[in-house]
């Protein structure tokens, strides 16, 4: 562990070499990057471009998109020209689609070198990636391992996943290609963690981390939070994706919250709220969700508290930069535990708080404190 100036421990990154994706350096010497994937039909360029913009607005730094066929490949130039962040083509089996993605200007490929085809096909993809300065992610998935490895290890064990990754890495390294990262994903949290630990002891390439097929919003967020939290706390992970059966924008928000919770990166306000109890006299859940919704587009880093008790709220949230606490017929707006003013009437609390918050942000930005 390393320490920040206030003695808060933060994870020490596992050392890796640096690779680049669209000019962005990746590895242990650089920030952990947030990635997601579109769930639109890539052949619908307009819808895909729109979703990429939504993901970027939420804080996504790399976007992966499926390229299932020739029709999808044909619209990649239009999508690429409109994308404000590096794009990664997800390719399976057909090496020609990988070549077309690189011709369209995409900066990354997610492939399994073992299923691209013959040695000649692998050579063509690697040569094109090298010529275009593209990054390749070797994506190993516990659900699609080679049959011989499943037979050798009796299933999709961490050892089987690592052997698959090492074999694919050799295919690239033999061709003098080192601009790659690796992912080892499973729907099992313990298996995923064990696989990354084993691989990190063998290679120095950057790691893309995630728990695949994690599930719907609540289950998937919990599962990903546990798995990614452990990996990142151990210093493993240079890019990450939270995989949810949900709007991919929520994947991005969840990823940032995981990074924030470990002190690794911050983006936007941290919103804290109490869990409610028998003393709560307002609809705190709706209030907290509305504050969160209104602040969704704010990127300034500060802390907001939404508390359900005017007696204890300001004191319990004394470290918040700004906050509100609601009671039966009144509320308090406070900062760092100090009451700024009292608001009469339940319906006036949120509007008055938002006015106070806007003034706080104006003053903060004017002082260069963001």
Short mmCIF file of C-alpha atoms in Angstrom, two decimals:
data_model
loop_
_atom_site.label_atom_id
_atom_site.label_comp_id
_atom_site.label_asym_id
_atom_site.label_seq_id
_atom_site.Cartn_x
_atom_site.Cartn_y
_atom_site.Cartn_z
CA UNK A 1 0.00 0.00 0.00
CA UNK A 2 0.98 3.62 -0.49
CA UNK A 3 -0.31 6.59 1.45
CA UNK A 4 -1.84 9.91 0.51
CA UNK A 5 -0.99 13.10 2.38
CA UNK A 6 -3.74 12.43 4.94
CA UNK A 7 -2.39 8.92 5.62
CA UNK A 8 -5.27 7.23 3.78
CA UNK A 9 -3.93 3.98 2.28
CA UNK A 10 -4.30 3.50 -1.47
CA UNK A 11 -3.33 0.45 -3.55
CA UNK A 12 0.17 0.15 -4.98
CA UNK A 13 -0.10 -0.72 -8.67
CA UNK A 14 1.36 -3.98 -9.91
CA UNK A 15 4.24 -2.96 -12.24
CA UNK A 16 3.59 -3.38 -15.95
CA UNK A 17 5.08 -2.06 -19.14
CA UNK A 18 3.38 0.79 -20.99
CA UNK A 19 1.32 0.26 -24.13
CA UNK A 20 -0.75 2.80 -26.05
CA UNK A 21 -4.33 2.84 -27.29
CA UNK A 22 -5.23 5.72 -29.55
CA UNK A 23 -2.31 7.71 -28.23
CA UNK A 24 -3.36 7.11 -24.60
CA UNK A 25 -0.67 5.37 -22.53
CA UNK A 26 -1.77 2.37 -20.48
CA UNK A 27 0.00 0.56 -17.69
CA UNK A 28 0.98 0.87 -14.06
CA UNK A 29 2.64 4.27 -14.59
CA UNK A 30 -0.65 5.75 -15.83
CA UNK A 31 -4.22 6.21 -14.57
CA UNK A 32 -6.59 3.25 -14.63
CA UNK A 33 -8.93 3.85 -17.57
CA UNK A 34 -12.68 3.26 -17.69
CA UNK A 35 -14.08 1.28 -20.60
CA UNK A 36 -17.53 0.15 -21.70
CA UNK A 37 -19.19 -1.37 -24.75
CA UNK A 38 -22.08 -0.26 -26.91
CA UNK A 39 -25.14 -2.48 -27.01
CA UNK A 40 -26.61 -0.90 -30.14
CA UNK A 41 -26.61 -2.65 -33.49
CA UNK A 42 -23.31 -1.40 -34.88
CA UNK A 43 -24.83 -1.43 -38.35
CA UNK A 44 -27.04 1.43 -37.14
CA UNK A 45 -24.31 4.06 -37.20
CA UNK A 46 -26.54 6.88 -35.93
CA UNK A 47 -27.69 4.96 -32.85
CA UNK A 48 -24.16 3.75 -32.14
CA UNK A 49 -22.67 7.23 -32.41
CA UNK A 50 -25.37 8.54 -30.10
CA UNK A 51 -24.63 5.89 -27.49
CA UNK A 52 -20.89 6.51 -27.70
CA UNK A 53 -21.57 10.18 -26.93
CA UNK A 54 -23.67 9.18 -23.91
CA UNK A 55 -20.92 6.91 -22.64
CA UNK A 56 -18.26 9.58 -23.05
CA UNK A 57 -20.42 12.13 -21.23
CA UNK A 58 -20.66 9.67 -18.33
CA UNK A 59 -16.85 9.37 -18.20
CA UNK A 60 -16.05 6.46 -20.52
CA UNK A 61 -12.53 6.71 -21.92
CA UNK A 62 -12.49 3.75 -24.33
CA UNK A 63 -15.51 2.30 -26.14
CA UNK A 64 -15.68 -1.20 -27.57
CA UNK A 65 -18.19 -2.14 -30.24
CA UNK A 66 -19.14 -5.41 -31.85
CA UNK A 67 -18.22 -5.97 -35.49
CA UNK A 68 -20.23 -9.11 -36.32
CA UNK A 69 -20.26 -8.91 -40.11
CA UNK A 70 -19.35 -7.04 -43.28
CA UNK A 71 -22.30 -4.64 -42.96
CA UNK A 72 -21.11 -3.55 -39.53
CA UNK A 73 -17.56 -3.10 -40.85
CA UNK A 74 -18.79 -0.84 -43.65
CA UNK A 75 -20.14 1.80 -41.25
CA UNK A 76 -17.05 1.87 -39.02
CA UNK A 77 -15.45 4.86 -40.83
CA UNK A 78 -18.51 7.00 -40.08
CA UNK A 79 -18.57 5.90 -36.45
CA UNK A 80 -14.84 6.42 -36.06
CA UNK A 81 -14.94 9.93 -37.50
CA UNK A 82 -17.58 10.95 -34.96
CA UNK A 83 -16.02 9.31 -31.89
CA UNK A 84 -14.28 11.58 -29.35
CA UNK A 85 -12.45 8.67 -27.67
CA UNK A 86 -10.50 5.64 -28.92
CA UNK A 87 -12.65 2.80 -30.25
CA UNK A 88 -12.01 -0.92 -29.94
CA UNK A 89 -13.40 -3.42 -32.43
CA UNK A 90 -14.65 -6.69 -30.95
CA UNK A 91 -13.70 -9.38 -33.46
CA UNK A 92 -14.39 -13.10 -33.45
CA UNK A 93 -13.18 -15.67 -36.01
CA UNK A 94 -13.06 -13.51 -39.16
CA UNK A 95 -9.66 -11.84 -39.58
CA UNK A 96 -11.00 -9.77 -42.48
CA UNK A 97 -13.25 -7.84 -40.09
CA UNK A 98 -10.22 -6.99 -37.96
CA UNK A 99 -8.40 -5.67 -41.02
CA UNK A 100 -11.42 -3.57 -42.04
CA UNK A 101 -11.70 -2.13 -38.53
CA UNK A 102 -8.06 -1.06 -38.65
CA UNK A 103 -8.55 0.40 -42.14
CA UNK A 104 -11.45 2.43 -40.72
CA UNK A 105 -9.10 3.95 -38.18
CA UNK A 106 -10.15 2.11 -35.04
CA UNK A 107 -7.32 2.16 -32.52
CA UNK A 108 -7.88 -1.15 -30.78
CA UNK A 109 -8.87 -4.75 -31.38
CA UNK A 110 -10.28 -7.25 -28.94
CA UNK A 111 -9.45 -10.63 -30.42
CA UNK A 112 -8.62 -14.17 -29.54
CA UNK A 113 -5.56 -14.85 -31.72
CA UNK A 114 -6.28 -18.54 -31.47
CA UNK A 115 -9.57 -18.29 -33.36
CA UNK A 116 -8.58 -15.78 -36.03
CA UNK A 117 -7.47 -18.62 -38.26
CA UNK A 118 -4.23 -19.75 -39.87
CA UNK A 119 -0.76 -18.40 -39.20
CA UNK A 120 -1.10 -16.29 -42.33
CA UNK A 121 -4.26 -14.64 -41.03
CA UNK A 122 -2.70 -13.92 -37.64
CA UNK A 123 0.31 -12.40 -39.41
CA UNK A 124 -1.93 -10.13 -41.46
CA UNK A 125 -3.80 -8.86 -38.41
CA UNK A 126 -0.62 -8.28 -36.40
CA UNK A 127 1.10 -6.53 -39.30
CA UNK A 128 -1.91 -4.25 -39.81
CA UNK A 129 -2.15 -3.47 -36.10
CA UNK A 130 1.55 -2.66 -36.00
CA UNK A 131 1.36 -0.44 -39.09
CA UNK A 132 -1.60 1.47 -37.64
CA UNK A 133 -0.23 1.73 -34.11
CA UNK A 134 -3.23 -0.19 -32.79
CA UNK A 135 -3.45 -1.97 -29.46
CA UNK A 136 -4.66 -5.58 -29.24
CA UNK A 137 -6.47 -7.00 -26.25
CA UNK A 138 -6.14 -10.74 -25.85
CA UNK A 139 -9.55 -11.52 -24.39
CA UNK A 140 -9.73 -14.85 -22.58
CA UNK A 141 -13.18 -15.82 -21.35
CA UNK A 142 -13.82 -18.75 -19.04
CA UNK A 143 -16.88 -19.66 -21.05
CA UNK A 144 -15.08 -20.06 -24.36
CA UNK A 145 -11.76 -21.74 -23.62
CA UNK A 146 -10.09 -24.12 -26.04
CA UNK A 147 -11.41 -27.66 -25.75
CA UNK A 148 -7.98 -29.13 -25.14
CA UNK A 149 -7.46 -26.85 -22.14
CA UNK A 150 -10.86 -27.72 -20.71
CA UNK A 151 -9.95 -31.40 -20.99
CA UNK A 152 -6.46 -30.89 -19.59
CA UNK A 153 -7.62 -29.00 -16.48
CA UNK A 154 -11.07 -30.48 -16.09
CA UNK A 155 -12.86 -27.23 -16.70
CA UNK A 156 -12.37 -23.47 -16.96
CA UNK A 157 -9.94 -23.24 -14.06
CA UNK A 158 -7.70 -20.24 -13.40
CA UNK A 159 -4.75 -22.31 -14.64
CA UNK A 160 -6.55 -23.11 -17.90
CA UNK A 161 -7.37 -19.43 -18.45
CA UNK A 162 -3.78 -18.38 -17.82
CA UNK A 163 -2.36 -21.04 -20.14
CA UNK A 164 -4.73 -19.83 -22.86
CA UNK A 165 -3.60 -16.23 -22.37
CA UNK A 166 0.09 -17.15 -22.37
CA UNK A 167 -0.32 -19.15 -25.57
CA UNK A 168 -1.98 -16.23 -27.30
CA UNK A 169 0.63 -13.79 -26.01
CA UNK A 170 3.34 -15.97 -27.57
CA UNK A 171 1.59 -15.71 -30.94
CA UNK A 172 1.96 -11.92 -30.79
CA UNK A 173 5.42 -11.75 -29.23
CA UNK A 174 6.87 -14.15 -31.82
CA UNK A 175 5.83 -11.60 -34.41
CA UNK A 176 7.56 -8.78 -32.54
CA UNK A 177 4.27 -7.25 -31.41
CA UNK A 178 4.19 -6.02 -27.82
CA UNK A 179 1.42 -3.40 -27.85
CA UNK A 180 -1.15 -5.64 -26.20
CA UNK A 181 -3.01 -6.12 -22.95
CA UNK A 182 -4.78 -9.18 -21.58
CA UNK A 183 -8.08 -9.89 -19.88
CA UNK A 184 -9.06 -13.08 -18.04
CA UNK A 185 -12.79 -12.93 -17.40
CA UNK A 186 -15.10 -15.36 -15.70
CA UNK A 187 -18.54 -15.07 -14.16
CA UNK A 188 -16.96 -16.47 -10.97
CA UNK A 189 -15.35 -13.83 -8.77
CA UNK A 190 -12.91 -16.20 -6.99
CA UNK A 191 -11.87 -17.81 -10.29
CA UNK A 192 -11.29 -14.44 -11.93
CA UNK A 193 -9.20 -13.16 -9.05
CA UNK A 194 -7.08 -16.31 -8.96
CA UNK A 195 -6.49 -16.15 -12.72
CA UNK A 196 -5.29 -12.55 -12.67
CA UNK A 197 -2.98 -13.27 -9.74
CA UNK A 198 -1.40 -16.15 -11.63
CA UNK A 199 -1.00 -14.18 -14.85
CA UNK A 200 0.48 -11.12 -13.12
CA UNK A 201 3.28 -13.34 -11.81
CA UNK A 202 4.13 -14.43 -15.36
CA UNK A 203 3.82 -11.36 -17.60
CA UNK A 204 4.36 -7.63 -17.37
CA UNK A 205 1.73 -6.55 -19.88
CA UNK A 206 -1.15 -4.28 -18.80
CA UNK A 207 -4.31 -5.98 -17.61
CA UNK A 208 -7.91 -5.25 -18.51
CA UNK A 209 -10.07 -6.40 -15.60
CA UNK A 210 -13.73 -7.25 -15.28
CA UNK A 211 -16.21 -9.86 -14.12
CA UNK A 212 -18.06 -11.11 -17.17
CA UNK A 213 -21.77 -11.93 -17.24
CA UNK A 214 -22.05 -10.32 -13.82
CA UNK A 215 -25.82 -9.94 -14.03
CA UNK A 216 -28.52 -7.30 -13.75
CA UNK A 217 -27.99 -3.87 -12.22
CA UNK A 218 -27.96 -4.69 -8.50
CA UNK A 219 -26.46 -8.17 -8.66
CA UNK A 220 -23.98 -7.20 -11.34
CA UNK A 221 -22.84 -4.06 -9.54
CA UNK A 222 -22.32 -5.97 -6.30
CA UNK A 223 -20.48 -8.81 -8.01
CA UNK A 224 -18.30 -6.44 -10.01
CA UNK A 225 -17.66 -4.25 -6.98
CA UNK A 226 -16.41 -7.21 -4.97
CA UNK A 227 -14.28 -8.72 -7.74
CA UNK A 228 -12.84 -5.53 -9.14
CA UNK A 229 -12.41 -4.07 -5.68
CA UNK A 230 -10.18 -6.97 -4.63
CA UNK A 231 -8.16 -6.91 -7.85
CA UNK A 232 -7.65 -3.15 -7.81
CA UNK A 233 -6.78 -3.17 -4.12
CA UNK A 234 -4.05 -5.69 -4.95
CA UNK A 235 -2.81 -3.34 -7.69
CA UNK A 236 -4.08 -5.46 -10.59
CA UNK A 237 -5.84 -3.67 -13.43
CA UNK A 238 -4.94 -0.94 -15.89
CA UNK A 239 -8.29 -0.68 -17.67
CA UNK A 240 -11.62 -1.93 -16.40
CA UNK A 241 -15.18 -2.57 -17.42
CA UNK A 242 -18.16 -3.22 -15.20
CA UNK A 243 -20.32 -5.65 -17.18
CA UNK A 244 -24.04 -5.23 -16.47
CA UNK A 245 -27.26 -6.40 -18.05
CA UNK A 246 -28.33 -2.77 -18.12
CA UNK A 247 -27.75 0.56 -19.83
CA UNK A 248 -23.98 0.71 -20.46
CA UNK A 249 -23.96 4.27 -19.10
CA UNK A 250 -24.59 2.67 -15.72
CA UNK A 251 -21.50 0.50 -16.26
CA UNK A 252 -19.42 3.66 -16.54
CA UNK A 253 -20.91 5.24 -13.44
CA UNK A 254 -20.36 2.06 -11.46
CA UNK A 255 -16.74 1.86 -12.63
CA UNK A 256 -16.04 5.39 -11.44
CA UNK A 257 -17.62 4.67 -8.06
CA UNK A 258 -15.41 1.60 -7.65
CA UNK A 259 -12.31 3.64 -8.47
CA UNK A 260 -13.44 6.45 -6.15
CA UNK A 261 -14.11 4.08 -3.27
CA UNK A 262 -10.49 2.87 -3.40
CA UNK A 263 -9.01 6.35 -3.77
CA UNK A 264 -7.65 5.54 -7.22
CA UNK A 265 -9.45 8.15 -9.32
CA UNK A 266 -12.26 10.64 -8.89
CA UNK A 267 -14.79 12.16 -11.23
CA UNK A 268 -17.81 14.20 -10.23
CA UNK A 269 -19.27 14.68 -6.76
CA UNK A 270 -19.39 11.94 -4.18
CA UNK A 271 -22.91 11.76 -2.81
CA UNK A 272 -23.32 10.33 0.66
CA UNK A 273 -26.68 9.69 2.28
CA UNK A 274 -27.82 7.99 5.46
CA UNK A 275 -29.58 4.62 5.36
CA UNK A 276 -32.75 6.01 7.03
CA UNK A 277 -34.22 4.93 10.33
CA UNK A 278 -37.36 5.37 12.40
CA UNK A 279 -36.48 9.04 13.01
CA UNK A 280 -36.60 9.89 9.30
CA UNK A 281 -39.54 12.18 8.56
CA UNK A 282 -39.03 12.80 4.82
CA UNK A 283 -38.86 10.68 1.69
CA UNK A 284 -35.09 10.51 1.83
CA UNK A 285 -34.72 7.94 -0.94
CA UNK A 286 -36.48 10.13 -3.51
CA UNK A 287 -34.59 13.19 -2.29
CA UNK A 288 -31.19 11.53 -2.56
CA UNK A 289 -31.99 10.08 -5.99
CA UNK A 290 -33.13 13.48 -7.25
CA UNK A 291 -29.95 15.17 -6.02
CA UNK A 292 -27.94 12.44 -7.72
CA UNK A 293 -29.91 12.89 -10.96
CA UNK A 294 -29.40 16.66 -10.98
CA UNK A 295 -25.67 16.30 -10.42
CA UNK A 296 -25.17 13.55 -13.02
CA UNK A 297 -23.46 15.90 -15.49
CA UNK A 298 -21.20 17.66 -12.98
CA UNK A 299 -17.54 16.63 -13.16
CA UNK A 300 -16.22 18.77 -10.26
CA UNK A 301 -14.88 16.67 -7.39
CA UNK A 302 -16.50 17.44 -4.03
CA UNK A 303 -18.73 15.78 -1.45
CA UNK A 304 -22.49 16.22 -1.09
CA UNK A 305 -24.49 14.88 1.85
CA UNK A 306 -28.21 14.12 1.83
CA UNK A 307 -29.31 13.39 5.38
CA UNK A 308 -32.65 12.49 6.90
CA UNK A 309 -32.31 14.07 10.35
CA UNK A 310 -31.95 17.78 11.12
CA UNK A 311 -30.70 16.96 14.63
CA UNK A 312 -27.77 14.66 13.80
CA UNK A 313 -27.38 15.08 10.04
CA UNK A 314 -25.01 18.09 9.89
CA UNK A 315 -22.73 16.59 12.52
CA UNK A 316 -22.68 13.10 11.04
CA UNK A 317 -21.81 14.55 7.63
CA UNK A 318 -19.43 17.21 8.87
CA UNK A 319 -16.81 16.30 6.25
CA UNK A 320 -19.18 17.04 3.36
CA UNK A 321 -18.46 20.19 1.36
CA UNK A 322 -22.17 20.91 1.21
CA UNK A 323 -25.26 19.07 2.30
CA UNK A 324 -28.88 19.15 3.33
CA UNK A 325 -30.82 17.52 6.11
CA UNK A 326 -34.59 17.23 6.04
CA UNK A 327 -37.20 17.16 8.80
CA UNK A 328 -40.98 17.08 8.97
CA UNK A 329 -41.61 20.71 8.01
CA UNK A 330 -38.15 22.21 7.66
CA UNK A 331 -34.64 21.48 6.52
CA UNK A 332 -31.06 22.59 6.98
CA UNK A 333 -28.40 23.42 4.43
CA UNK A 334 -24.90 23.01 5.83
CA UNK A 335 -21.22 22.94 4.92
CA UNK A 336 -18.48 21.12 6.80
CA UNK A 337 -20.85 20.61 9.73
CA UNK A 338 -21.73 24.31 9.97
CA UNK A 339 -25.35 25.30 9.31
CA UNK A 340 -25.64 27.79 6.47
CA UNK A 341 -29.36 28.37 6.75
CA UNK A 342 -32.71 26.89 7.68
CA UNK A 343 -35.42 26.29 5.10
CA UNK A 344 -39.12 26.23 5.97
CA UNK A 345 -41.40 23.94 4.03
CA UNK A 346 -40.55 20.52 2.67
CA UNK A 347 -41.17 21.53 -0.94
CA UNK A 348 -38.68 24.39 -0.69
CA UNK A 349 -35.75 22.36 0.58
CA UNK A 350 -34.48 20.91 -2.69
CA UNK A 351 -34.86 24.11 -4.79
CA UNK A 352 -33.10 26.17 -2.10
CA UNK A 353 -30.37 23.59 -1.80
CA UNK A 354 -29.76 23.57 -5.54
CA UNK A 355 -29.45 27.38 -5.51
CA UNK A 356 -26.94 27.14 -2.67
CA UNK A 357 -25.08 24.38 -4.51
CA UNK A 358 -24.86 26.44 -7.71
CA UNK A 359 -23.41 29.35 -5.74
CA UNK A 360 -20.95 26.96 -4.11
CA UNK A 361 -19.79 25.69 -7.50
CA UNK A 362 -19.42 29.21 -8.92
CA UNK A 363 -17.23 30.20 -5.99
CA UNK A 364 -15.27 26.95 -6.13
CA UNK A 365 -14.57 27.25 -9.86
CA UNK A 366 -13.62 30.90 -9.55
CA UNK A 367 -11.02 29.88 -6.99
CA UNK A 368 -9.69 27.13 -9.27
CA UNK A 369 -10.63 24.42 -6.77
CA UNK A 370 -12.16 21.58 -8.81
#
